[in-house]
Amino acid sequence: MNLILWIAAGLLAVVALIGGITKTFIPKEKLAAQPGGEWTGQFGAGFVKTLGVLEILAAAGLILPAALDIAPVMVPVTAVCWVLLMIGAMITHGRLGQFKLSMLNLVYLALAAFVAWGRFGLEPFTG
């Protein structure tokens, strides 16, 4: 189970890192022109960049605390925060009628909930 939880956290970290880099370093106008990026038109550039930075921090929080054995409890805490972020993403995409993206966010939410559940109770890092 430990390996499965590591894989799930790693997949989420990759998704968070790609999303974070995209939102942080690609101009908002260019993001808004891409399919699925229409939501950025409803928010300011600072908000979009802040989300990007939070996603980069989430990528780090899903892996580094356990890998470095420094506050490994932060892995499931980060996973819970990712669940909250995905709820917001689902609501935003749902309001825009982007139901495929909402379903993708639901998959990420389920994966994050699995990591949180597994690391808080089933297979915690602490002995």
Backbone as ProteinMPNN parsed JSONL, in Angstrom:
{"seq_chain_A": "MNLILWIAAGLLAVVALIGGITKTFIPKEKLAAQPGGEWTGQFGAGFVKTLGVLEILAAAGLILPAALDIAPVMVPVTAVCWVLLMIGAMITHGRLGQFKLSMLNLVYLALAAFVAWGRFGLEPFTG", "coords_chain_A": {"N_chain_A": [[0.824, -1.192, 0.0], [2.001, 1.18, 0.677], [3.648, 1.781, -1.54], [1.724, 2.226, -3.53], [0.482, 4.511, -2.513], [2.646, 6.294, -2.639], [2.96, 6.404, -5.428], [0.489, 7.526, -6.183], [0.669, 10.021, -4.882], [2.884, 10.999, -6.239], [1.905, 11.185, -8.893], [-0.075, 13.135, -8.526], [1.6, 15.219, -7.737], [3.033, 15.707, -10.092], [0.951, 16.601, -11.778], [0.203, 18.896, -10.331], [2.591, 20.375, -10.452], [2.942, 20.82, -13.226], [0.565, 22.26, -13.8], [0.975, 24.417, -12.063], [3.359, 25.626, -12.996], [2.501, 26.351, -15.515], [0.418, 28.212, -14.935], [1.854, 30.123, -13.55], [3.923, 31.073, -15.206], [3.016, 31.488, -17.826], [1.46, 34.012, -19.665], [-1.662, 35.444, -18.62], [-3.526, 36.125, -20.607], [-2.778, 34.51, -22.732], [-3.26, 32.015, -21.614], [-6.034, 32.167, -21.321], [-6.84, 31.984, -23.934], [-6.48, 29.368, -24.592], [-7.953, 26.072, -24.923], [-10.074, 25.234, -22.263], [-8.942, 27.097, -20.639], [-10.495, 29.276, -20.306], [-11.567, 30.161, -17.925], [-9.727, 31.805, -16.724], [-10.193, 34.338, -17.618], [-12.054, 35.423, -15.933], [-10.79, 36.195, -13.688], [-8.217, 38.097, -12.001], [-4.798, 38.712, -13.076], [-2.978, 38.437, -10.983], [-4.312, 36.718, -9.206], [-4.427, 34.356, -10.72], [-1.702, 33.779, -11.02], [-1.061, 33.446, -8.332], [-2.521, 31.122, -7.741], [-1.02, 29.412, -9.334], [1.483, 29.441, -8.034], [0.703, 28.309, -5.6], [0.034, 25.767, -6.502], [2.537, 24.829, -7.303], [3.786, 24.775, -4.812], [2.156, 22.828, -3.656], [2.9, 20.603, -5.153], [5.495, 20.248, -4.21], [4.886, 19.83, -1.504], [3.584, 17.403, -1.519], [5.527, 15.526, -1.889], [8.216, 16.179, -0.915], [8.236, 16.524, 2.051], [7.97, 13.884, 3.074], [9.958, 12.504, 1.655], [12.277, 13.759, 2.535], [12.025, 13.371, 5.182], [11.124, 15.355, 6.906], [8.807, 16.728, 8.777], [6.701, 14.862, 7.835], [3.952, 14.645, 8.07], [2.889, 16.65, 6.646], [2.361, 15.782, 4.091], [-0.235, 14.366, 3.902], [-1.742, 16.562, 4.778], [-1.29, 18.442, 2.782], [-2.507, 17.017, 0.72], [-5.188, 17.128, 1.522], [-5.588, 19.88, 1.265], [-5.322, 20.021, -1.497], [-7.613, 18.646, -2.246], [-9.556, 20.546, -1.499], [-8.842, 22.61, -3.254], [-9.452, 21.384, -5.681], [-12.206, 21.126, -5.463], [-12.974, 23.791, -5.7], [-12.041, 24.197, -8.322], [-13.682, 22.437, -9.737], [-16.194, 23.608, -9.351], [-15.789, 26.075, -10.631], [-15.214, 25.279, -13.323], [-17.569, 23.899, -13.824], [-19.491, 25.947, -13.766], [-18.857, 27.195, -16.11], [-19.655, 25.387, -17.918], [-17.877, 23.411, -18.59], [-17.748, 20.438, -18.414], [-16.234, 18.135, -18.818], [-13.72, 18.888, -17.919], [-14.395, 19.33, -15.268], [-14.926, 16.725, -14.485], [-12.387, 15.62, -14.756], [-11.085, 17.062, -12.766], [-12.453, 15.929, -10.641], [-11.385, 13.37, -10.647], [-8.737, 13.971, -9.9], [-9.31, 15.0, -7.38], [-10.316, 12.698, -6.093], [-8.011, 11.119, -6.104], [-6.331, 12.66, -4.488], [-7.819, 12.603, -2.114], [-7.591, 9.908, -1.557], [-4.818, 9.735, -1.05], [-4.659, 11.398, 1.228], [-6.356, 9.991, 3.014], [-4.976, 7.545, 3.121], [-2.435, 8.284, 4.096], [-2.989, 9.605, 6.483], [-4.237, 7.61, 8.023], [-4.155, 4.798, 7.149], [-1.54, 4.085, 6.204], [0.572, 5.68, 7.641], [3.444, 7.902, 7.744], [4.846, 8.102, 10.113], [6.01, 6.08, 12.816]], "CA_chain_A": [[0.0, 0.0, 0.0], [2.905, 2.317, 0.722], [4.062, 2.078, -2.907], [0.573, 2.796, -4.235], [0.324, 5.884, -2.011], [3.732, 7.081, -3.223], [2.646, 6.611, -6.844], [-0.626, 8.482, -6.243], [1.205, 11.336, -4.522], [3.76, 11.412, -7.333], [1.059, 11.616, -10.01], [-0.65, 14.437, -8.156], [2.671, 16.214, -7.736], [3.31, 16.051, -11.495], [-0.182, 17.415, -12.228], [0.3, 20.196, -9.656], [3.758, 21.089, -10.957], [2.654, 21.284, -14.591], [-0.434, 23.322, -13.687], [1.564, 25.57, -11.39], [4.299, 26.283, -13.898], [1.692, 26.965, -16.57], [-0.278, 29.402, -14.428], [2.805, 31.105, -13.039], [4.839, 31.628, -16.193], [2.362, 31.82, -19.094], [0.569, 35.167, -19.453], [-3.086, 35.135, -18.443], [-4.222, 36.258, -21.889], [-2.462, 33.307, -23.516], [-3.99, 30.918, -20.965], [-7.464, 32.326, -21.607], [-7.079, 31.621, -25.331], [-6.355, 27.916, -24.738], [-9.145, 25.322, -24.489], [-10.082, 24.971, -20.826], [-8.363, 28.216, -19.907], [-11.421, 30.413, -20.328], [-11.84, 30.599, -16.562], [-8.783, 32.838, -16.304], [-10.748, 35.635, -17.97], [-12.892, 35.901, -14.838], [-9.955, 36.526, -12.532], [-7.061, 38.926, -12.274], [-3.529, 38.019, -13.321], [-2.384, 38.103, -9.688], [-4.989, 35.538, -8.678], [-4.012, 33.2, -11.515], [-0.314, 33.489, -10.643], [-1.09, 32.922, -6.964], [-2.91, 29.709, -7.858], [0.135, 28.696, -9.876], [2.476, 29.276, -6.962], [0.149, 27.338, -4.652], [0.143, 24.434, -7.097], [3.951, 24.427, -7.217], [4.007, 24.41, -3.411], [1.47, 21.553, -3.434], [3.755, 19.551, -5.722], [6.577, 20.027, -3.248], [4.317, 19.322, -0.254], [3.148, 16.017, -1.672], [6.689, 14.639, -2.0], [9.416, 16.516, -0.142], [8.249, 16.258, 3.495], [8.208, 12.461, 3.34], [11.243, 12.102, 1.083], [13.339, 14.315, 3.372], [11.667, 13.035, 6.56], [10.957, 16.597, 7.66], [7.367, 16.957, 8.924], [5.981, 14.07, 6.831], [2.501, 14.83, 8.206], [2.478, 17.656, 5.668], [1.893, 15.127, 2.862], [-1.695, 14.283, 3.881], [-2.302, 17.899, 4.919], [-1.26, 18.984, 1.42], [-3.523, 16.305, -0.057], [-6.49, 17.707, 1.901], [-5.643, 21.199, 0.614], [-5.55, 19.758, -2.917], [-9.047, 18.326, -2.36], [-10.272, 21.821, -1.458], [-8.562, 23.309, -4.502], [-10.182, 20.708, -6.757], [-13.623, 21.485, -5.32], [-13.087, 25.095, -6.331], [-11.856, 24.04, -9.766], [-14.89, 21.8, -10.272], [-17.258, 24.619, -9.355], [-15.473, 27.051, -11.678], [-15.409, 24.66, -14.637], [-18.992, 23.583, -13.96], [-20.204, 27.187, -14.097], [-18.561, 27.52, -17.506], [-20.131, 24.3, -18.758], [-16.739, 22.558, -18.955], [-17.991, 19.277, -17.563], [-15.112, 17.19, -18.941], [-12.68, 19.345, -16.995], [-14.899, 19.081, -13.917], [-14.746, 15.297, -14.207], [-10.95, 15.432, -14.559], [-10.819, 17.563, -11.421], [-12.986, 14.936, -9.711], [-10.38, 12.297, -10.579], [-7.64, 14.489, -9.068], [-9.853, 15.086, -6.022], [-10.362, 11.34, -5.544], [-6.63, 10.693, -5.875], [-5.854, 13.395, -3.309], [-8.524, 12.06, -0.941], [-6.967, 8.607, -1.295], [-3.52, 9.99, -0.414], [-4.921, 11.908, 2.577], [-6.865, 8.877, 3.812], [-3.917, 6.558, 3.306], [-1.33, 8.787, 4.91], [-3.445, 9.927, 7.836], [-4.645, 6.468, 8.82], [-3.817, 3.456, 6.685], [-0.105, 3.887, 6.09], [1.242, 6.954, 7.941], [4.906, 7.864, 7.697], [5.381, 7.97, 11.461], [5.937, 4.721, 13.321]], "C_chain_A": [[0.868, 1.255, 0.0], [3.325, 2.741, -0.692], [2.928, 2.73, -3.698], [0.343, 4.245, -3.798], [1.425, 6.805, -2.545], [3.446, 7.397, -4.693], [1.529, 7.649, -6.991], [-0.137, 9.891, -5.922], [2.109, 11.871, -5.628], [2.977, 11.895, -8.544], [0.441, 12.976, -9.734], [0.405, 15.537, -8.186], [3.009, 16.648, -9.163], [2.206, 16.953, -12.042], [-0.084, 18.825, -11.627], [1.461, 21.011, -10.211], [3.511, 21.636, -12.359], [1.642, 22.432, -14.565], [0.139, 24.576, -13.069], [2.518, 26.339, -12.276], [3.534, 27.012, -15.002], [1.059, 28.267, -16.085], [0.686, 30.503, -13.982], [3.569, 31.809, -14.155], [4.231, 31.932, -17.561], [1.406, 32.98, -18.833], [-0.905, 34.762, -19.443], [-3.845, 35.179, -19.764], [-3.993, 35.032, -22.768], [-3.175, 32.088, -22.928], [-5.467, 30.971, -21.322], [-7.805, 31.908, -23.027], [-7.019, 30.107, -25.563], [-7.646, 27.223, -24.313], [-9.033, 24.957, -23.007], [-9.535, 26.111, -19.997], [-9.265, 29.425, -19.828], [-11.688, 30.982, -18.935], [-10.921, 31.732, -16.141], [-9.277, 34.238, -16.649], [-11.592, 36.243, -16.866], [-12.09, 36.4, -13.64], [-8.784, 37.404, -12.964], [-5.793, 38.097, -12.45], [-2.867, 37.602, -12.005], [-2.995, 36.856, -9.069], [-4.526, 34.275, -9.4], [-2.584, 32.804, -11.153], [-0.234, 32.933, -9.223], [-1.506, 31.456, -6.949], [-1.745, 28.872, -8.372], [1.19, 28.437, -8.822], [1.985, 28.253, -5.935], [0.237, 25.918, -5.2], [1.586, 23.936, -7.076], [4.288, 24.015, -5.786], [3.331, 23.083, -3.07], [2.301, 20.402, -3.983], [4.896, 19.22, -4.764], [6.045, 19.383, -1.972], [3.839, 17.889, -0.322], [4.32, 15.039, -1.653], [7.777, 14.937, -0.97], [9.342, 16.226, 1.359], [8.537, 14.796, 3.835], [9.577, 12.026, 2.837], [12.416, 12.581, 1.939], [13.143, 13.994, 4.852], [11.668, 14.284, 7.455], [9.461, 16.905, 7.658], [6.561, 16.19, 7.884], [4.466, 14.168, 6.946], [1.986, 15.858, 7.209], [1.996, 17.035, 4.359], [0.371, 14.98, 2.874], [-2.375, 15.641, 4.063], [-2.353, 18.576, 3.544], [-2.322, 18.32, 0.558], [-4.924, 16.834, 0.264], [-6.646, 19.089, 1.26], [-5.899, 21.044, -0.884], [-7.02, 19.4, -3.163], [-9.853, 19.618, -2.392], [-10.063, 22.616, -2.743], [-9.35, 22.7, -5.654], [-11.689, 20.96, -6.663], [-13.861, 22.843, -5.973], [-12.951, 25.021, -7.842], [-13.091, 23.417, -10.411], [-16.041, 22.796, -10.358], [-17.028, 25.611, -10.49], [-15.723, 26.476, -13.067], [-16.879, 24.306, -14.87], [-19.805, 24.806, -14.344], [-19.997, 27.588, -15.557], [-19.033, 26.428, -18.463], [-19.03, 23.371, -19.228], [-16.777, 21.291, -18.103], [-16.905, 18.216, -17.68], [-13.98, 17.582, -17.998], [-13.117, 19.155, -15.545], [-14.7, 17.617, -13.537], [-13.266, 14.976, -13.99], [-10.547, 15.919, -13.171], [-11.336, 16.602, -10.357], [-12.026, 13.763, -9.556], [-9.211, 12.736, -9.689], [-8.071, 14.587, -7.601], [-9.851, 13.716, -5.37], [-8.96, 10.832, -5.233], [-6.056, 11.371, -4.629], [-6.528, 12.895, -2.039], [-7.945, 10.706, -0.56], [-5.624, 8.785, -0.584], [-3.729, 10.475, 1.022], [-5.391, 10.784, 3.491], [-5.76, 7.873, 4.121], [-2.823, 7.034, 4.231], [-1.752, 9.237, 6.306], [-3.711, 8.665, 8.653], [-4.087, 5.125, 8.412], [-2.321, 3.182, 6.73], [0.64, 5.195, 6.383], [2.765, 6.795, 7.916], [5.528, 7.67, 9.065], [5.085, 6.59, 12.009], [4.874, 4.522, 14.315]], "O_chain_A": [[0.511, 2.268, -0.603], [3.351, 3.933, -0.999], [3.156, 3.679, -4.449], [0.042, 5.104, -4.626], [1.164, 7.964, -2.867], [3.663, 8.52, -5.147], [1.62, 8.546, -7.829], [-0.492, 10.846, -6.614], [2.098, 13.068, -5.916], [3.338, 12.899, -9.158], [0.433, 13.856, -10.595], [0.127, 16.658, -8.613], [3.246, 17.831, -9.411], [2.491, 17.956, -12.696], [-0.267, 19.82, -12.329], [1.324, 22.217, -10.417], [3.838, 22.788, -12.644], [1.837, 23.452, -15.225], [-0.177, 25.684, -13.503], [2.491, 27.569, -12.305], [3.87, 28.136, -15.373], [1.156, 29.298, -16.749], [0.349, 31.686, -14.039], [3.834, 33.008, -14.064], [4.88, 32.579, -18.382], [0.626, 32.937, -17.882], [-1.325, 33.858, -20.164], [-4.718, 34.345, -20.004], [-4.902, 34.575, -23.46], [-3.64, 31.224, -23.671], [-6.082, 29.94, -21.595], [-8.94, 31.517, -23.3], [-7.455, 29.62, -26.606], [-8.358, 27.722, -23.441], [-8.011, 24.433, -22.564], [-9.651, 26.094, -18.772], [-8.858, 30.48, -19.342], [-12.002, 32.164, -18.796], [-11.29, 32.541, -15.29], [-8.836, 35.218, -16.048], [-11.825, 37.452, -16.86], [-12.649, 36.959, -12.696], [-8.415, 37.443, -14.138], [-5.722, 36.941, -12.031], [-2.263, 36.532, -11.926], [-2.291, 36.036, -8.48], [-4.266, 33.25, -8.769], [-2.291, 31.619, -10.996], [0.574, 32.047, -8.947], [-0.919, 30.645, -6.233], [-1.514, 27.758, -7.9], [1.729, 27.334, -8.73], [2.763, 27.427, -5.458], [0.487, 24.974, -4.45], [1.829, 22.75, -6.856], [4.989, 23.027, -5.568], [3.865, 22.299, -2.286], [2.399, 19.348, -3.355], [5.216, 18.053, -4.542], [6.683, 18.488, -1.417], [3.702, 17.228, 0.708], [4.123, 13.846, -1.424], [8.205, 14.045, -0.238], [10.319, 15.717, 1.908], [9.269, 14.51, 4.783], [10.278, 11.27, 3.509], [13.429, 11.89, 2.054], [13.998, 14.312, 5.678], [12.143, 14.263, 8.591], [8.915, 17.303, 6.629], [5.808, 16.798, 7.123], [3.759, 13.807, 6.005], [0.784, 15.931, 6.954], [1.293, 17.692, 3.592], [-0.276, 15.432, 1.928], [-3.475, 15.849, 3.551], [-3.351, 19.206, 3.194], [-2.97, 18.986, -0.249], [-5.753, 16.969, -0.635], [-7.723, 19.425, 0.766], [-6.616, 21.851, -1.475], [-7.601, 19.806, -4.17], [-10.744, 19.769, -3.228], [-10.999, 23.225, -3.259], [-9.859, 23.424, -6.51], [-12.371, 21.0, -7.686], [-14.831, 23.024, -6.709], [-13.671, 25.71, -8.565], [-13.499, 23.82, -11.5], [-16.778, 22.811, -11.343], [-17.957, 25.95, -11.224], [-16.371, 27.115, -13.896], [-17.372, 24.405, -15.994], [-20.717, 24.709, -15.166], [-20.851, 28.236, -16.162], [-18.836, 26.53, -19.674], [-19.23, 22.613, -20.176], [-15.96, 21.097, -17.204], [-16.676, 17.468, -16.73], [-13.36, 16.729, -17.362], [-12.29, 18.851, -14.685], [-14.346, 17.309, -12.399], [-12.928, 14.154, -13.138], [-9.762, 15.268, -12.481], [-10.732, 16.47, -9.292], [-11.872, 13.224, -8.461], [-8.751, 11.977, -8.836], [-7.29, 14.293, -6.696], [-9.432, 13.577, -4.221], [-8.747, 10.183, -4.209], [-5.382, 10.734, -3.82], [-5.88, 12.774, -1.0], [-7.822, 10.39, 0.623], [-5.327, 8.07, 0.373], [-3.046, 10.011, 1.934], [-4.893, 10.635, 4.607], [-5.631, 7.41, 5.255], [-2.334, 6.271, 5.064], [-0.928, 9.243, 7.221], [-3.44, 8.644, 9.853], [-3.59, 4.383, 9.259], [-1.892, 2.15, 7.244], [1.268, 5.761, 5.489], [3.292, 5.69, 8.049], [6.628, 7.127, 9.17], [4.048, 5.999, 11.71], [4.704, 3.414, 14.824]]}, "name": "protein", "num_of_chains": 1, "seq": "MNLILWIAAGLLAVVALIGGITKTFIPKEKLAAQPGGEWTGQFGAGFVKTLGVLEILAAAGLILPAALDIAPVMVPVTAVCWVLLMIGAMITHGRLGQFKLSMLNLVYLALAAFVAWGRFGLEPFTG"}
